[in-house]
Amino acid sequence: MIAELHKILQSLNLDQKETAVLILLLEEGKLRVRDIAKFAKINRTTAYGILKTLMNRGLVSQTKEKGVLMFQSIEPAHLINYVERLESNLSETKKEIKSILPQLSRLRRQKSVFPRIQFFEGIEGIKQAYEDTLINNEEKTLRDFTGTDAIFREMPHEWVEYYLQKRARSGIKCLDIAPDTEWSRKSQTRDKELLRETKLIPEQFAFDTEIDVYDNKTAIMSFSEKEPIAVIIEDNNIAKTMKKLFEYVYESITPPLIPPPQGEGKTGTRSDK
């Protein structure tokens, strides 16, 4: 149960130490700073910093008992209210960002100092790069070289499902080239549902990356176990070249031949009627 609570709290943008201190207070009730530092195995200075952060978020409060400063967490039942406040704040922030997006886009086009290559590190960074393929995709088409096995090996399956469903809901069609593996074939059975057309290449050409080409961008995701990264290159000429390369390969792939039923198609024989 504690491990599950750790996971839930960290999903609220608490780091590992903040999560540990909050769980400690949820379990123990009121504690002095020195006791928090002892049980959490951190020094007092770090403990004070963490407590200040948690108080600013409304997750911890302080009181005095017999002149001694004590800290306590909010009631467990109030965590629901905290999540609801976060959702409300995020909703407002989303509206504000949407309202200024046109100005930001114009500013970026005017300023040549902005980088045309973006780097993203870690699984969370790769997720952000994937989101760009949906947010900045005016032509509503993705051309993908997909290392299916690597994706399902390294990316959280529930997030992959979230992304696929969001892409389909957004009306973005996907043309996909993937190695002929078990994962790819399973994925291919959902093509109609996910607004996708998949063509398979021999398994011997399997790869552990994904290349997405959309609008004037080329996104490359590398699913290295140690250092997963993503790169987005924003350049018209590169995107045009990659689109032509993709289309050449895509059109060159022929569907697998379906063998005739047993007893048919053999020289010198015919089926009885």
PDB file of C-alpha atoms in Angstrom:
ATOM      1  CA  MET A   1       0.000   0.000   0.000  1.00  0.00           C
ATOM      2  CA  ILE A   2       2.872   2.381   0.817  1.00  0.00           C
ATOM      3  CA  ALA A   3       4.458   1.755  -2.592  1.00  0.00           C
ATOM      4  CA  GLU A   4       1.155   2.565  -4.306  1.00  0.00           C
ATOM      5  CA  LEU A   5       0.810   5.745  -2.197  1.00  0.00           C
ATOM      6  CA  HIS A   6       4.354   6.770  -3.226  1.00  0.00           C
ATOM      7  CA  LYS A   7       3.400   6.403  -6.883  1.00  0.00           C
ATOM      8  CA  ILE A   8       0.171   8.387  -6.481  1.00  0.00           C
ATOM      9  CA  LEU A   9       1.795  11.267  -4.602  1.00  0.00           C
ATOM     10  CA  GLN A  10       4.695  11.509  -7.050  1.00  0.00           C
ATOM     11  CA  SER A  11       2.128  11.834  -9.840  1.00  0.00           C
ATOM     12  CA  LEU A  12       1.119  15.096  -8.094  1.00  0.00           C
ATOM     13  CA  ASN A  13       4.576  16.504  -8.929  1.00  0.00           C
ATOM     14  CA  LEU A  14       6.106  15.712  -5.545  1.00  0.00           C
ATOM     15  CA  ASP A  15       9.692  14.504  -5.641  1.00  0.00           C
ATOM     16  CA  GLN A  16      10.898  11.437  -3.765  1.00  0.00           C
ATOM     17  CA  LYS A  17      11.905  13.272  -0.563  1.00  0.00           C
ATOM     18  CA  GLU A  18       8.739  15.379  -0.461  1.00  0.00           C
ATOM     19  CA  THR A  19       6.674  12.233  -0.916  1.00  0.00           C
ATOM     20  CA  ALA A  20       8.540  10.436   1.877  1.00  0.00           C
ATOM     21  CA  VAL A  21       8.008  13.326   4.333  1.00  0.00           C
ATOM     22  CA  LEU A  22       4.309  13.657   3.491  1.00  0.00           C
ATOM     23  CA  ILE A  23       3.710   9.922   3.936  1.00  0.00           C
ATOM     24  CA  LEU A  24       5.582  10.054   7.243  1.00  0.00           C
ATOM     25  CA  LEU A  25       3.274  12.816   8.493  1.00  0.00           C
ATOM     26  CA  LEU A  26       0.185  11.023   7.169  1.00  0.00           C
ATOM     27  CA  GLU A  27       1.220   7.970   9.192  1.00  0.00           C
ATOM     28  CA  GLU A  28       2.531   9.591  12.370  1.00  0.00           C
ATOM     29  CA  GLY A  29       0.466  12.770  12.750  1.00  0.00           C
ATOM     30  CA  LYS A  30       2.329  15.688  14.388  1.00  0.00           C
ATOM     31  CA  LEU A  31       6.128  15.560  14.451  1.00  0.00           C
ATOM     32  CA  ARG A  32       9.023  17.856  15.308  1.00  0.00           C
ATOM     33  CA  VAL A  33      11.528  18.747  12.590  1.00  0.00           C
ATOM     34  CA  ARG A  34      14.278  16.682  14.221  1.00  0.00           C
ATOM     35  CA  ASP A  35      12.014  13.615  14.253  1.00  0.00           C
ATOM     36  CA  ILE A  36      11.034  14.168  10.614  1.00  0.00           C
ATOM     37  CA  ALA A  37      14.716  14.459   9.656  1.00  0.00           C
ATOM     38  CA  LYS A  38      15.561  11.307  11.620  1.00  0.00           C
ATOM     39  CA  PHE A  39      12.785   9.114  10.218  1.00  0.00           C
ATOM     40  CA  ALA A  40      13.168  10.428   6.650  1.00  0.00           C
ATOM     41  CA  LYS A  41      16.979  10.117   6.873  1.00  0.00           C
ATOM     42  CA  ILE A  42      17.639  13.707   5.816  1.00  0.00           C
ATOM     43  CA  ASN A  43      19.304  16.647   7.569  1.00  0.00           C
ATOM     44  CA  ARG A  44      17.267  19.364   9.295  1.00  0.00           C
ATOM     45  CA  THR A  45      18.019  22.025   6.700  1.00  0.00           C
ATOM     46  CA  THR A  46      16.650  19.783   3.963  1.00  0.00           C
ATOM     47  CA  ALA A  47      13.658  18.899   6.150  1.00  0.00           C
ATOM     48  CA  TYR A  48      12.790  22.596   6.669  1.00  0.00           C
ATOM     49  CA  GLY A  49      13.001  23.215   2.905  1.00  0.00           C
ATOM     50  CA  ILE A  50      10.714  20.271   2.131  1.00  0.00           C
ATOM     51  CA  LEU A  51       8.210  21.297   4.825  1.00  0.00           C
ATOM     52  CA  LYS A  52       8.115  24.842   3.450  1.00  0.00           C
ATOM     53  CA  THR A  53       7.368  23.486  -0.034  1.00  0.00           C
ATOM     54  CA  LEU A  54       4.615  21.206   1.289  1.00  0.00           C
ATOM     55  CA  MET A  55       3.100  24.075   3.315  1.00  0.00           C
ATOM     56  CA  ASN A  56       3.070  26.306   0.225  1.00  0.00           C
ATOM     57  CA  ARG A  57       1.126  23.574  -1.539  1.00  0.00           C
ATOM     58  CA  GLY A  58      -1.355  23.319   1.321  1.00  0.00           C
ATOM     59  CA  LEU A  59      -0.386  19.736   2.161  1.00  0.00           C
ATOM     60  CA  VAL A  60       1.246  20.447   5.538  1.00  0.00           C
ATOM     61  CA  SER A  61       0.555  22.904   8.357  1.00  0.00           C
ATOM     62  CA  GLN A  62       2.437  23.887  11.516  1.00  0.00           C
ATOM     63  CA  THR A  63       1.400  24.401  15.114  1.00  0.00           C
ATOM     64  CA  LYS A  64       2.998  24.845  18.504  1.00  0.00           C
ATOM     65  CA  GLU A  65       2.581  22.543  21.473  1.00  0.00           C
ATOM     66  CA  LYS A  66       4.126  23.696  24.753  1.00  0.00           C
ATOM     67  CA  GLY A  67       6.354  26.055  22.799  1.00  0.00           C
ATOM     68  CA  VAL A  68       7.595  23.318  20.457  1.00  0.00           C
ATOM     69  CA  LEU A  69       7.054  23.760  16.706  1.00  0.00           C
ATOM     70  CA  MET A  70       5.208  20.757  15.254  1.00  0.00           C
ATOM     71  CA  PHE A  71       4.251  19.860  11.693  1.00  0.00           C
ATOM     72  CA  GLN A  72       1.261  17.852  10.521  1.00  0.00           C
ATOM     73  CA  SER A  73      -0.195  16.768   7.187  1.00  0.00           C
ATOM     74  CA  ILE A  74      -3.678  17.556   5.969  1.00  0.00           C
ATOM     75  CA  GLU A  75      -6.324  14.945   6.701  1.00  0.00           C
ATOM     76  CA  PRO A  76      -6.051  12.038   4.236  1.00  0.00           C
ATOM     77  CA  ALA A  77      -9.616  12.688   3.057  1.00  0.00           C
ATOM     78  CA  HIS A  78      -8.568  16.231   2.057  1.00  0.00           C
ATOM     79  CA  LEU A  79      -6.173  14.892  -0.570  1.00  0.00           C
ATOM     80  CA  ILE A  80      -9.186  14.644  -2.902  1.00  0.00           C
ATOM     81  CA  ASN A  81      -9.829  18.365  -2.426  1.00  0.00           C
ATOM     82  CA  TYR A  82      -6.155  19.065  -3.149  1.00  0.00           C
ATOM     83  CA  VAL A  83      -6.321  17.138  -6.429  1.00  0.00           C
ATOM     84  CA  GLU A  84      -9.512  18.982  -7.378  1.00  0.00           C
ATOM     85  CA  ARG A  85      -7.776  22.327  -6.764  1.00  0.00           C
ATOM     86  CA  LEU A  86      -4.877  21.206  -8.961  1.00  0.00           C
ATOM     87  CA  GLU A  87      -7.270  20.236 -11.738  1.00  0.00           C
ATOM     88  CA  SER A  88      -9.034  23.592 -11.494  1.00  0.00           C
ATOM     89  CA  ASN A  89      -5.746  25.506 -11.591  1.00  0.00           C
ATOM     90  CA  LEU A  90      -4.497  23.460 -14.539  1.00  0.00           C
ATOM     91  CA  SER A  91      -7.737  24.072 -16.401  1.00  0.00           C
ATOM     92  CA  GLU A  92      -7.378  27.837 -15.944  1.00  0.00           C
ATOM     93  CA  THR A  93      -3.710  27.729 -16.937  1.00  0.00           C
ATOM     94  CA  LYS A  94      -4.603  25.753 -20.062  1.00  0.00           C
ATOM     95  CA  LYS A  95      -7.154  28.417 -21.061  1.00  0.00           C
ATOM     96  CA  GLU A  96      -4.615  31.202 -20.509  1.00  0.00           C
ATOM     97  CA  ILE A  97      -1.945  29.436 -22.578  1.00  0.00           C
ATOM     98  CA  LYS A  98      -4.425  28.822 -25.403  1.00  0.00           C
ATOM     99  CA  SER A  99      -5.333  32.507 -25.435  1.00  0.00           C
ATOM    100  CA  ILE A 100      -1.727  33.633 -25.989  1.00  0.00           C
ATOM    101  CA  LEU A 101      -0.589  30.835 -28.328  1.00  0.00           C
ATOM    102  CA  PRO A 102      -1.102  32.904 -31.518  1.00  0.00           C
ATOM    103  CA  GLN A 103       1.131  35.684 -30.143  1.00  0.00           C
ATOM    104  CA  LEU A 104       3.772  33.185 -29.030  1.00  0.00           C
ATOM    105  CA  SER A 105       3.781  31.515 -32.449  1.00  0.00           C
ATOM    106  CA  ARG A 106       4.197  34.849 -34.228  1.00  0.00           C
ATOM    107  CA  LEU A 107       6.995  35.824 -31.855  1.00  0.00           C
ATOM    108  CA  ARG A 108       8.812  32.560 -32.533  1.00  0.00           C
ATOM    109  CA  ARG A 109       8.592  33.002 -36.285  1.00  0.00           C
ATOM    110  CA  GLN A 110       9.911  36.559 -36.034  1.00  0.00           C
ATOM    111  CA  LYS A 111      12.877  35.720 -33.797  1.00  0.00           C
ATOM    112  CA  SER A 112      15.522  33.692 -35.609  1.00  0.00           C
ATOM    113  CA  VAL A 113      17.394  33.183 -32.316  1.00  0.00           C
ATOM    114  CA  PHE A 114      14.978  30.461 -31.258  1.00  0.00           C
ATOM    115  CA  PRO A 115      16.479  27.007 -31.677  1.00  0.00           C
ATOM    116  CA  ARG A 116      15.208  24.874 -34.525  1.00  0.00           C
ATOM    117  CA  ILE A 117      16.318  21.675 -32.831  1.00  0.00           C
ATOM    118  CA  GLN A 118      14.787  20.573 -29.544  1.00  0.00           C
ATOM    119  CA  PHE A 119      16.171  17.851 -27.278  1.00  0.00           C
ATOM    120  CA  PHE A 120      14.105  15.890 -24.765  1.00  0.00           C
ATOM    121  CA  GLU A 121      15.573  13.547 -22.149  1.00  0.00           C
ATOM    122  CA  GLY A 122      14.073  10.572 -20.350  1.00  0.00           C
ATOM    123  CA  ILE A 123      10.675   8.915 -20.713  1.00  0.00           C
ATOM    124  CA  GLU A 124       8.854  12.102 -19.667  1.00  0.00           C
ATOM    125  CA  GLY A 125      10.766  14.029 -22.319  1.00  0.00           C
ATOM    126  CA  ILE A 126       9.789  11.501 -24.979  1.00  0.00           C
ATOM    127  CA  LYS A 127       6.145  11.886 -23.924  1.00  0.00           C
ATOM    128  CA  GLN A 128       6.450  15.640 -24.472  1.00  0.00           C
ATOM    129  CA  ALA A 129       7.905  15.075 -27.937  1.00  0.00           C
ATOM    130  CA  TYR A 130       5.002  12.760 -28.780  1.00  0.00           C
ATOM    131  CA  GLU A 131       2.533  15.442 -27.684  1.00  0.00           C
ATOM    132  CA  ASP A 132       4.101  17.806 -30.221  1.00  0.00           C
ATOM    133  CA  THR A 133       3.152  15.403 -33.024  1.00  0.00           C
ATOM    134  CA  LEU A 134      -0.491  16.044 -32.099  1.00  0.00           C
ATOM    135  CA  ILE A 135      -0.439  19.709 -31.059  1.00  0.00           C
ATOM    136  CA  ASN A 136       1.589  21.004 -34.027  1.00  0.00           C
ATOM    137  CA  ASN A 137       0.137  18.928 -36.832  1.00  0.00           C
ATOM    138  CA  GLU A 138      -1.927  21.125 -39.129  1.00  0.00           C
ATOM    139  CA  GLU A 139      -1.951  18.641 -42.016  1.00  0.00           C
ATOM    140  CA  LYS A 140      -3.448  16.008 -39.682  1.00  0.00           C
ATOM    141  CA  THR A 141      -1.098  13.296 -40.950  1.00  0.00           C
ATOM    142  CA  LEU A 142       1.758  11.382 -39.328  1.00  0.00           C
ATOM    143  CA  ARG A 143       4.295   9.376 -41.314  1.00  0.00           C
ATOM    144  CA  ASP A 144       5.968   6.964 -38.895  1.00  0.00           C
ATOM    145  CA  PHE A 145       8.840   4.510 -38.902  1.00  0.00           C
ATOM    146  CA  THR A 146       7.881   2.681 -35.696  1.00  0.00           C
ATOM    147  CA  GLY A 147      10.060   0.364 -33.599  1.00  0.00           C
ATOM    148  CA  THR A 148       6.985  -1.225 -32.048  1.00  0.00           C
ATOM    149  CA  ASP A 149       8.786  -3.677 -29.746  1.00  0.00           C
ATOM    150  CA  ALA A 150      11.019  -0.963 -28.292  1.00  0.00           C
ATOM    151  CA  ILE A 151       8.038   1.280 -27.603  1.00  0.00           C
ATOM    152  CA  PHE A 152       6.088  -1.411 -25.756  1.00  0.00           C
ATOM    153  CA  ARG A 153       9.242  -2.448 -23.896  1.00  0.00           C
ATOM    154  CA  GLU A 154      10.214   1.013 -22.627  1.00  0.00           C
ATOM    155  CA  MET A 155       7.054   3.166 -22.560  1.00  0.00           C
ATOM    156  CA  PRO A 156       4.238   2.717 -19.994  1.00  0.00           C
ATOM    157  CA  HIS A 157       1.504   0.767 -21.760  1.00  0.00           C
ATOM    158  CA  GLU A 158      -1.299   2.908 -20.317  1.00  0.00           C
ATOM    159  CA  TRP A 159       0.385   6.035 -21.690  1.00  0.00           C
ATOM    160  CA  VAL A 160       0.826   4.476 -25.143  1.00  0.00           C
ATOM    161  CA  GLU A 161      -2.910   3.727 -25.154  1.00  0.00           C
ATOM    162  CA  TYR A 162      -3.681   7.303 -24.050  1.00  0.00           C
ATOM    163  CA  TYR A 163      -1.573   8.703 -26.914  1.00  0.00           C
ATOM    164  CA  LEU A 164      -3.069   6.422 -29.566  1.00  0.00           C
ATOM    165  CA  GLN A 165      -6.625   7.246 -28.493  1.00  0.00           C
ATOM    166  CA  LYS A 166      -5.876  10.989 -28.348  1.00  0.00           C
ATOM    167  CA  ARG A 167      -4.380  10.926 -31.851  1.00  0.00           C
ATOM    168  CA  ALA A 168      -7.439   9.137 -33.235  1.00  0.00           C
ATOM    169  CA  ARG A 169      -9.833  11.520 -31.454  1.00  0.00           C
ATOM    170  CA  SER A 170      -7.889  14.456 -32.905  1.00  0.00           C
ATOM    171  CA  GLY A 171      -8.519  13.121 -36.416  1.00  0.00           C
ATOM    172  CA  ILE A 172      -4.823  12.675 -37.174  1.00  0.00           C
ATOM    173  CA  LYS A 173      -4.246   9.864 -39.660  1.00  0.00           C
ATOM    174  CA  CYS A 174      -1.124   7.731 -39.251  1.00  0.00           C
ATOM    175  CA  LEU A 175       0.771   5.976 -42.047  1.00  0.00           C
ATOM    176  CA  ASP A 176       3.046   3.494 -40.327  1.00  0.00           C
ATOM    177  CA  ILE A 177       6.028   1.332 -41.310  1.00  0.00           C
ATOM    178  CA  ALA A 178       7.005  -1.224 -38.667  1.00  0.00           C
ATOM    179  CA  PRO A 179       9.039  -4.443 -38.392  1.00  0.00           C
ATOM    180  CA  ASP A 180       7.064  -7.643 -38.781  1.00  0.00           C
ATOM    181  CA  THR A 181       7.033  -8.737 -35.105  1.00  0.00           C
ATOM    182  CA  GLU A 182       4.366 -10.130 -32.798  1.00  0.00           C
ATOM    183  CA  TRP A 183       3.803  -6.706 -31.201  1.00  0.00           C
ATOM    184  CA  SER A 184       3.506  -5.043 -34.608  1.00  0.00           C
ATOM    185  CA  ARG A 185       0.956  -7.594 -35.815  1.00  0.00           C
ATOM    186  CA  LYS A 186      -1.114  -7.158 -32.649  1.00  0.00           C
ATOM    187  CA  SER A 187      -0.988  -3.419 -33.116  1.00  0.00           C
ATOM    188  CA  GLN A 188      -1.903  -3.714 -36.805  1.00  0.00           C
ATOM    189  CA  THR A 189      -5.226  -5.417 -35.946  1.00  0.00           C
ATOM    190  CA  ARG A 190      -6.367  -2.082 -34.446  1.00  0.00           C
ATOM    191  CA  ASP A 191      -5.547   0.027 -37.518  1.00  0.00           C
ATOM    192  CA  LYS A 192      -9.148   0.875 -38.397  1.00  0.00           C
ATOM    193  CA  GLU A 193     -10.008   1.814 -34.822  1.00  0.00           C
ATOM    194  CA  LEU A 194      -6.925   4.024 -34.487  1.00  0.00           C
ATOM    195  CA  LEU A 195      -7.155   5.784 -37.870  1.00  0.00           C
ATOM    196  CA  ARG A 196      -3.945   4.122 -39.038  1.00  0.00           C
ATOM    197  CA  GLU A 197      -2.558   2.174 -42.010  1.00  0.00           C
ATOM    198  CA  THR A 198       0.360  -0.081 -41.099  1.00  0.00           C
ATOM    199  CA  LYS A 199       2.726  -1.797 -43.503  1.00  0.00           C
ATOM    200  CA  LEU A 200       5.226  -4.347 -42.209  1.00  0.00           C
ATOM    201  CA  ILE A 201       8.822  -4.910 -43.289  1.00  0.00           C
ATOM    202  CA  PRO A 202      10.858  -8.083 -42.578  1.00  0.00           C
ATOM    203  CA  GLU A 203      11.752  -8.548 -38.906  1.00  0.00           C
ATOM    204  CA  GLN A 204      15.463  -8.622 -39.768  1.00  0.00           C
ATOM    205  CA  PHE A 205      15.205  -4.837 -40.272  1.00  0.00           C
ATOM    206  CA  ALA A 206      13.826  -4.203 -36.761  1.00  0.00           C
ATOM    207  CA  PHE A 207      14.947  -1.001 -35.025  1.00  0.00           C
ATOM    208  CA  ASP A 208      14.710   0.515 -31.524  1.00  0.00           C
ATOM    209  CA  THR A 209      13.695   4.019 -32.575  1.00  0.00           C
ATOM    210  CA  GLU A 210      10.746   5.886 -34.005  1.00  0.00           C
ATOM    211  CA  ILE A 211      10.796   8.604 -36.649  1.00  0.00           C
ATOM    212  CA  ASP A 212       7.685  10.787 -37.006  1.00  0.00           C
ATOM    213  CA  VAL A 213       7.371  13.224 -39.893  1.00  0.00           C
ATOM    214  CA  TYR A 214       4.636  15.883 -39.763  1.00  0.00           C
ATOM    215  CA  ASP A 215       4.211  19.383 -41.162  1.00  0.00           C
ATOM    216  CA  ASN A 216       7.749  20.884 -41.248  1.00  0.00           C
ATOM    217  CA  LYS A 217       9.068  18.723 -38.405  1.00  0.00           C
ATOM    218  CA  THR A 218      10.920  15.440 -38.001  1.00  0.00           C
ATOM    219  CA  ALA A 219      10.826  13.831 -34.551  1.00  0.00           C
ATOM    220  CA  ILE A 220      13.246  11.045 -33.645  1.00  0.00           C
ATOM    221  CA  MET A 221      12.727   8.981 -30.492  1.00  0.00           C
ATOM    222  CA  SER A 222      15.463   6.644 -29.264  1.00  0.00           C
ATOM    223  CA  PHE A 223      14.311   4.060 -26.722  1.00  0.00           C
ATOM    224  CA  SER A 224      17.658   3.311 -25.110  1.00  0.00           C
ATOM    225  CA  GLU A 225      17.229   1.556 -21.755  1.00  0.00           C
ATOM    226  CA  LYS A 226      19.843   3.799 -20.110  1.00  0.00           C
ATOM    227  CA  GLU A 227      19.295   7.154 -21.825  1.00  0.00           C
ATOM    228  CA  PRO A 228      16.015   7.454 -23.749  1.00  0.00           C
ATOM    229  CA  ILE A 229      15.922  10.703 -25.724  1.00  0.00           C
ATOM    230  CA  ALA A 230      13.929  12.499 -28.382  1.00  0.00           C
ATOM    231  CA  VAL A 231      14.930  15.143 -30.918  1.00  0.00           C
ATOM    232  CA  ILE A 232      12.600  17.364 -32.925  1.00  0.00           C
ATOM    233  CA  ILE A 233      14.082  19.030 -36.012  1.00  0.00           C
ATOM    234  CA  GLU A 234      12.057  21.912 -37.421  1.00  0.00           C
ATOM    235  CA  ASP A 235      13.148  22.406 -41.019  1.00  0.00           C
ATOM    236  CA  ASN A 236      11.098  22.426 -44.218  1.00  0.00           C
ATOM    237  CA  ASN A 237      13.747  20.837 -46.427  1.00  0.00           C
ATOM    238  CA  ILE A 238      14.501  18.014 -44.007  1.00  0.00           C
ATOM    239  CA  ALA A 239      10.798  17.312 -43.503  1.00  0.00           C
ATOM    240  CA  LYS A 240      10.147  17.272 -47.271  1.00  0.00           C
ATOM    241  CA  THR A 241      13.062  14.893 -47.820  1.00  0.00           C
ATOM    242  CA  MET A 242      11.903  12.576 -45.045  1.00  0.00           C
ATOM    243  CA  LYS A 243       8.339  12.586 -46.409  1.00  0.00           C
ATOM    244  CA  LYS A 244       9.556  11.606 -49.887  1.00  0.00           C
ATOM    245  CA  LEU A 245      11.782   8.881 -48.432  1.00  0.00           C
ATOM    246  CA  PHE A 246       8.892   7.572 -46.340  1.00  0.00           C
ATOM    247  CA  GLU A 247       6.474   7.584 -49.267  1.00  0.00           C
ATOM    248  CA  TYR A 248       8.957   5.749 -51.484  1.00  0.00           C
ATOM    249  CA  VAL A 249       9.441   2.991 -48.895  1.00  0.00           C
ATOM    250  CA  TYR A 250       5.725   2.883 -48.030  1.00  0.00           C
ATOM    251  CA  GLU A 251       4.635   2.495 -51.658  1.00  0.00           C
ATOM    252  CA  SER A 252       7.366  -0.114 -52.274  1.00  0.00           C
ATOM    253  CA  ILE A 253       6.076  -2.445 -49.557  1.00  0.00           C
ATOM    254  CA  THR A 254       3.798  -5.079 -51.033  1.00  0.00           C
ATOM    255  CA  PRO A 255       1.293  -6.937 -48.865  1.00  0.00           C
ATOM    256  CA  PRO A 256       2.298 -10.529 -47.986  1.00  0.00           C
ATOM    257  CA  LEU A 257       1.089 -13.196 -50.361  1.00  0.00           C
ATOM    258  CA  ILE A 258      -1.755 -15.291 -48.962  1.00  0.00           C
ATOM    259  CA  PRO A 259      -1.148 -18.987 -49.721  1.00  0.00           C
ATOM    260  CA  PRO A 260      -3.990 -20.746 -51.534  1.00  0.00           C
ATOM    261  CA  PRO A 261      -6.147 -23.197 -49.544  1.00  0.00           C
ATOM    262  CA  GLN A 262      -4.724 -26.693 -49.268  1.00  0.00           C
ATOM    263  CA  GLY A 263      -5.436 -28.759 -52.373  1.00  0.00           C
ATOM    264  CA  GLU A 264      -5.846 -25.725 -54.627  1.00  0.00           C
ATOM    265  CA  GLY A 265      -3.450 -23.930 -56.907  1.00  0.00           C
ATOM    266  CA  LYS A 266      -1.259 -27.015 -57.569  1.00  0.00           C
ATOM    267  CA  THR A 267      -0.155 -27.799 -61.104  1.00  0.00           C
ATOM    268  CA  GLY A 268      -2.109 -30.592 -62.748  1.00  0.00           C
ATOM    269  CA  THR A 269      -4.932 -30.702 -60.211  1.00  0.00           C
ATOM    270  CA  ARG A 270      -8.332 -29.159 -59.886  1.00  0.00           C
ATOM    271  CA  SER A 271     -10.952 -29.211 -57.194  1.00  0.00           C
ATOM    272  CA  ASP A 272     -14.086 -31.295 -57.625  1.00  0.00           C
ATOM    273  CA  LYS A 273     -17.374 -29.490 -57.925  1.00  0.00           C
TER     274      LYS A 273
END
